[in-house]
PDB file of C-alpha atoms in Angstrom:
ATOM      1  CA  MET A  21      71.621-164.090 -55.436  1.00 90.00           C
ATOM      2  CA  LEU A  22      70.538-161.626 -52.769  1.00 97.00           C
ATOM      3  CA  LYS A  23      71.749-158.070 -52.249  1.00 97.00           C
ATOM      4  CA  LEU A  24      70.640-155.852 -49.410  1.00 97.00           C
ATOM      5  CA  TYR A  25      71.137-152.114 -49.512  1.00 96.00           C
ATOM      6  CA  ASP A  26      71.576-151.181 -45.903  1.00 94.00           C
ATOM      7  CA  HIS A  27      72.803-148.572 -43.494  1.00 90.00           C
ATOM      8  CA  PRO A  28      74.348-149.886 -40.271  1.00 87.00           C
ATOM      9  CA  LEU A  29      72.257-147.512 -38.115  1.00 84.00           C
ATOM     10  CA  SER A  30      68.922-148.407 -39.690  1.00 89.00           C
ATOM     11  CA  PRO A  31      66.708-150.470 -37.372  1.00 91.00           C
ATOM     12  CA  TYR A  32      64.666-151.398 -40.446  1.00 94.00           C
ATOM     13  CA  SER A  33      67.736-152.895 -42.114  1.00 95.00           C
ATOM     14  CA  GLN A  34      68.698-154.625 -38.879  1.00 96.00           C
ATOM     15  CA  LYS A  35      65.468-156.608 -38.713  1.00 96.00           C
ATOM     16  CA  VAL A  36      65.906-157.711 -42.338  1.00 98.00           C
ATOM     17  CA  LYS A  37      69.491-158.811 -41.639  1.00 98.00           C
ATOM     18  CA  ILE A  38      68.294-160.785 -38.618  1.00 97.00           C
ATOM     19  CA  ALA A  39      65.676-162.540 -40.771  1.00 98.00           C
ATOM     20  CA  LEU A  40      68.313-163.351 -43.408  1.00 98.00           C
ATOM     21  CA  LEU A  41      70.580-164.833 -40.729  1.00 97.00           C
ATOM     22  CA  GLU A  42      67.750-166.815 -39.139  1.00 97.00           C
ATOM     23  CA  LYS A  43      66.820-168.267 -42.522  1.00 98.00           C
ATOM     24  CA  GLY A  44      70.478-169.032 -43.322  1.00 98.00           C
ATOM     25  CA  LEU A  45      70.448-166.906 -46.478  1.00 98.00           C
ATOM     26  CA  ALA A  46      73.693-165.534 -47.869  1.00 97.00           C
ATOM     27  CA  CYS A  47      73.403-161.904 -48.873  1.00 97.00           C
ATOM     28  CA  GLN A  48      75.719-159.206 -50.185  1.00 97.00           C
ATOM     29  CA  ILE A  49      75.354-156.154 -47.946  1.00 97.00           C
ATOM     30  CA  LEU A  50      75.828-152.766 -49.623  1.00 95.00           C
ATOM     31  CA  VAL A  51      75.583-149.159 -48.448  1.00 92.00           C
ATOM     32  CA  PRO A  52      74.150-146.958 -51.195  1.00 89.00           C
ATOM     33  CA  ASP A  53      76.409-144.338 -52.731  1.00 81.00           C
ATOM     34  CA  ALA A  54      75.449-140.805 -51.677  1.00 70.00           C
ATOM     35  CA  PHE A  55      73.014-142.205 -49.090  1.00 63.00           C
ATOM     36  CA  ALA A  56      70.863-139.551 -47.379  1.00 61.00           C
ATOM     37  CA  THR A  57      72.119-136.791 -49.683  1.00 63.00           C
ATOM     38  CA  GLY A  58      69.291-136.884 -52.197  1.00 65.00           C
ATOM     39  CA  ALA A  59      71.835-137.776 -54.865  1.00 70.00           C
ATOM     40  CA  ALA A  60      71.619-141.570 -54.779  1.00 74.00           C
ATOM     41  CA  ALA A  61      71.831-143.226 -58.179  1.00 78.00           C
ATOM     42  CA  GLY A  62      72.205-146.588 -59.862  1.00 85.00           C
ATOM     43  CA  GLU A  63      70.327-149.738 -58.931  1.00 88.00           C
ATOM     44  CA  PHE A  64      69.602-148.451 -55.427  1.00 89.00           C
ATOM     45  CA  ALA A  65      67.807-145.346 -56.698  1.00 86.00           C
ATOM     46  CA  ALA A  66      66.042-147.393 -59.367  1.00 88.00           C
ATOM     47  CA  GLY A  67      64.807-149.939 -56.838  1.00 90.00           C
ATOM     48  CA  SER A  68      63.984-147.650 -53.918  1.00 89.00           C
ATOM     49  CA  PRO A  69      61.750-144.789 -55.066  1.00 87.00           C
ATOM     50  CA  ARG A  70      61.828-143.292 -51.557  1.00 87.00           C
ATOM     51  CA  GLY A  71      65.628-143.460 -51.476  1.00 86.00           C
ATOM     52  CA  GLU A  72      65.432-145.376 -48.196  1.00 89.00           C
ATOM     53  CA  VAL A  73      67.043-148.528 -46.895  1.00 94.00           C
ATOM     54  CA  PRO A  74      66.529-151.393 -46.777  1.00 96.00           C
ATOM     55  CA  LEU A  75      66.216-152.479 -50.389  1.00 96.00           C
ATOM     56  CA  LEU A  76      66.427-156.173 -51.224  1.00 98.00           C
ATOM     57  CA  LEU A  77      67.434-157.293 -54.716  1.00 97.00           C
ATOM     58  CA  HIS A  78      66.831-160.944 -55.490  1.00 97.00           C
ATOM     59  CA  THR A  79      68.045-162.230 -58.828  1.00 94.00           C
ATOM     60  CA  VAL A  80      65.649-164.922 -60.067  1.00 92.00           C
ATOM     61  CA  ALA A  81      66.176-166.484 -63.513  1.00 93.00           C
ATOM     62  CA  GLY A  82      68.306-163.511 -64.573  1.00 92.00           C
ATOM     63  CA  GLU A  83      65.740-160.929 -63.474  1.00 92.00           C
ATOM     64  CA  ASP A  84      66.070-158.661 -60.441  1.00 89.00           C
ATOM     65  CA  VAL A  85      63.156-158.594 -58.053  1.00 96.00           C
ATOM     66  CA  CYS A  86      63.337-155.314 -56.099  1.00 96.00           C
ATOM     67  CA  VAL A  87      61.606-155.202 -52.730  1.00 97.00           C
ATOM     68  CA  TYR A  88      61.704-152.147 -50.492  1.00 96.00           C
ATOM     69  CA  ASP A  89      60.177-151.454 -47.081  1.00 96.00           C
ATOM     70  CA  SER A  90      61.383-153.695 -44.273  1.00 97.00           C
ATOM     71  CA  THR A  91      57.986-155.209 -43.541  1.00 97.00           C
ATOM     72  CA  VAL A  92      57.387-156.082 -47.184  1.00 97.00           C
ATOM     73  CA  ILE A  93      60.897-157.551 -47.355  1.00 98.00           C
ATOM     74  CA  LEU A  94      60.182-159.734 -44.300  1.00 98.00           C
ATOM     75  CA  GLU A  95      56.978-160.954 -45.937  1.00 97.00           C
ATOM     76  CA  TYR A  96      58.824-161.629 -49.216  1.00 98.00           C
ATOM     77  CA  LEU A  97      61.502-163.655 -47.411  1.00 98.00           C
ATOM     78  CA  GLU A  98      58.800-165.649 -45.638  1.00 97.00           C
ATOM     79  CA  ASP A  99      56.984-166.305 -48.932  1.00 97.00           C
ATOM     80  CA  VAL A 100      60.081-167.368 -50.876  1.00 97.00           C
ATOM     81  CA  TRP A 101      61.846-169.196 -48.021  1.00 98.00           C
ATOM     82  CA  PRO A 102      59.118-170.403 -45.643  1.00 97.00           C
ATOM     83  CA  THR A 103      61.519-172.560 -43.619  1.00 96.00           C
ATOM     84  CA  PRO A 104      62.416-171.841 -40.931  1.00 96.00           C
ATOM     85  CA  ALA A 105      59.179-169.967 -40.371  1.00 96.00           C
ATOM     86  CA  LEU A 106      59.578-166.580 -38.727  1.00 97.00           C
ATOM     87  CA  LEU A 107      55.833-166.128 -38.319  1.00 96.00           C
ATOM     88  CA  PRO A 108      53.513-168.356 -36.287  1.00 96.00           C
ATOM     89  CA  ALA A 109      51.343-170.907 -38.089  1.00 94.00           C
ATOM     90  CA  ALA A 110      47.917-169.687 -36.919  1.00 95.00           C
ATOM     91  CA  ALA A 111      46.399-166.717 -38.765  1.00 96.00           C
ATOM     92  CA  ALA A 112      45.420-164.895 -35.565  1.00 95.00           C
ATOM     93  CA  ASP A 113      48.946-165.276 -34.156  1.00 94.00           C
ATOM     94  CA  ARG A 114      50.449-164.090 -37.446  1.00 95.00           C
ATOM     95  CA  ALA A 115      48.212-161.009 -37.353  1.00 96.00           C
ATOM     96  CA  ARG A 116      49.227-160.310 -33.735  1.00 95.00           C
ATOM     97  CA  VAL A 117      52.918-160.522 -34.606  1.00 96.00           C
ATOM     98  CA  ARG A 118      52.446-158.265 -37.649  1.00 96.00           C
ATOM     99  CA  MET A 119      50.677-155.695 -35.461  1.00 96.00           C
ATOM    100  CA  LEU A 120      53.526-155.825 -32.927  1.00 96.00           C
ATOM    101  CA  GLU A 121      56.005-155.229 -35.725  1.00 95.00           C
ATOM    102  CA  ASP A 122      53.913-152.313 -36.994  1.00 95.00           C
ATOM    103  CA  VAL A 123      53.823-150.692 -33.536  1.00 94.00           C
ATOM    104  CA  MET A 124      57.606-150.982 -33.287  1.00 94.00           C
ATOM    105  CA  ASP A 125      58.032-149.382 -36.714  1.00 94.00           C
ATOM    106  CA  THR A 126      55.524-146.576 -36.322  1.00 94.00           C
ATOM    107  CA  HIS A 127      55.604-145.650 -32.641  1.00 94.00           C
ATOM    108  CA  VAL A 128      58.622-146.976 -30.780  1.00 93.00           C
ATOM    109  CA  GLU A 129      61.114-146.260 -33.560  1.00 92.00           C
ATOM    110  CA  ALA A 130      59.826-142.672 -33.771  1.00 93.00           C
ATOM    111  CA  ILE A 131      60.645-142.137 -30.096  1.00 96.00           C
ATOM    112  CA  ILE A 132      64.094-143.657 -30.527  1.00 93.00           C
ATOM    113  CA  TRP A 133      64.735-141.533 -33.622  1.00 90.00           C
ATOM    114  CA  GLY A 134      63.756-138.399 -31.716  1.00 93.00           C
ATOM    115  CA  LEU A 135      66.191-139.266 -28.939  1.00 95.00           C
ATOM    116  CA  ALA A 136      68.956-139.882 -31.493  1.00 92.00           C
ATOM    117  CA  GLU A 137      68.275-136.454 -32.991  1.00 93.00           C
ATOM    118  CA  ILE A 138      69.054-134.945 -29.587  1.00 95.00           C
ATOM    119  CA  LYS A 139      71.978-137.156 -28.610  1.00 92.00           C
ATOM    120  CA  TYR A 140      73.830-137.412 -31.925  1.00 90.00           C
ATOM    121  CA  PHE A 141      72.753-134.331 -33.847  1.00 91.00           C
ATOM    122  CA  GLY A 142      72.268-131.838 -31.024  1.00 94.00           C
ATOM    123  CA  ARG A 143      68.742-130.830 -32.091  1.00 94.00           C
ATOM    124  CA  ALA A 144      67.974-129.753 -28.513  1.00 96.00           C
ATOM    125  CA  SER A 145      70.025-129.036 -25.415  1.00 96.00           C
ATOM    126  CA  GLY A 146      69.678-128.018 -21.797  1.00 97.00           C
ATOM    127  CA  ALA A 147      66.206-127.904 -20.273  1.00 97.00           C
ATOM    128  CA  GLU A 148      64.531-128.540 -23.630  1.00 96.00           C
ATOM    129  CA  ALA A 149      66.532-131.757 -24.167  1.00 96.00           C
ATOM    130  CA  GLU A 150      65.838-132.867 -20.586  1.00 97.00           C
ATOM    131  CA  GLN A 151      62.104-132.312 -21.078  1.00 97.00           C
ATOM    132  CA  ILE A 152      62.084-134.294 -24.343  1.00 96.00           C
ATOM    133  CA  ASN A 153      64.159-137.089 -22.796  1.00 97.00           C
ATOM    134  CA  ALA A 154      61.784-137.315 -19.825  1.00 97.00           C
ATOM    135  CA  ALA A 155      58.730-137.430 -22.094  1.00 97.00           C
ATOM    136  CA  ALA A 156      60.377-140.131 -24.211  1.00 97.00           C
ATOM    137  CA  ALA A 157      61.218-142.160 -21.093  1.00 97.00           C
ATOM    138  CA  GLY A 158      57.573-142.033 -20.051  1.00 98.00           C
ATOM    139  CA  GLN A 159      56.397-143.036 -23.512  1.00 97.00           C
ATOM    140  CA  MET A 160      58.861-145.927 -23.683  1.00 97.00           C
ATOM    141  CA  ALA A 161      57.782-147.129 -20.237  1.00 98.00           C
ATOM    142  CA  GLN A 162      54.197-147.272 -21.504  1.00 98.00           C
ATOM    143  CA  TRP A 163      55.236-149.232 -24.606  1.00 97.00           C
ATOM    144  CA  TYR A 164      57.363-151.653 -22.550  1.00 96.00           C
ATOM    145  CA  HIS A 165      54.395-152.245 -20.260  1.00 97.00           C
ATOM    146  CA  TRP A 166      52.167-152.895 -23.281  1.00 97.00           C
ATOM    147  CA  LEU A 167      54.764-155.223 -24.826  1.00 96.00           C
ATOM    148  CA  ASP A 168      55.060-157.139 -21.554  1.00 96.00           C
ATOM    149  CA  GLY A 169      51.320-157.764 -21.709  1.00 96.00           C
ATOM    150  CA  GLN A 170      51.600-158.870 -25.337  1.00 95.00           C
ATOM    151  CA  LEU A 171      54.361-161.323 -24.462  1.00 95.00           C
ATOM    152  CA  GLY A 172      52.341-162.827 -21.622  1.00 94.00           C
ATOM    153  CA  GLU A 173      53.512-166.374 -20.880  1.00 95.00           C
ATOM    154  CA  ARG A 174      55.060-166.903 -24.331  1.00 94.00           C
ATOM    155  CA  ALA A 175      58.774-167.594 -24.641  1.00 94.00           C
ATOM    156  CA  TRP A 176      58.886-165.230 -27.636  1.00 95.00           C
ATOM    157  CA  PHE A 177      56.426-162.738 -29.135  1.00 94.00           C
ATOM    158  CA  ASN A 178      56.225-165.250 -31.978  1.00 93.00           C
ATOM    159  CA  GLY A 179      55.150-167.996 -29.578  1.00 92.00           C
ATOM    160  CA  ASP A 180      57.414-170.969 -28.918  1.00 91.00           C
ATOM    161  CA  SER A 181      60.123-169.888 -31.365  1.00 93.00           C
ATOM    162  CA  PHE A 182      62.021-166.783 -32.373  1.00 95.00           C
ATOM    163  CA  GLY A 183      60.587-164.750 -35.225  1.00 94.00           C
ATOM    164  CA  TRP A 184      59.417-161.314 -36.202  1.00 89.00           C
TER     165      TRP A 184
END
């Protein structure tokens, strides 16, 4: 049995849910109690020392395997359920795809989060917000240009098939 602690706005949870769907794996989706309050408890708090989603719980032979961090979860899913493969077969291609995923997690998501802080939480307004939005637009344009080069002539970043 699989359980995924998730938050609907988490891009990290989204990529795990996509992988679960692509692999045809049934999963119970849960939102942790007291999420983002510092007061989370129960199996979520026990399994996610950072108190962050996603957290995957996989019951194997009566024991819960707890896996947190979206990238580690993707690797776990690939190890336990290798078919359909969501990573390319060749080691160099697998490394390239992992690096792309890392850039999305560490650079692009940070820009998107910053924009959400302005739009949804009002962390800046007026000229300050406009300046931040313009800088973010420039940064995203650079990343999209880089990603376009990484895609090249491939149908997908993964190669001939959908994946990470």
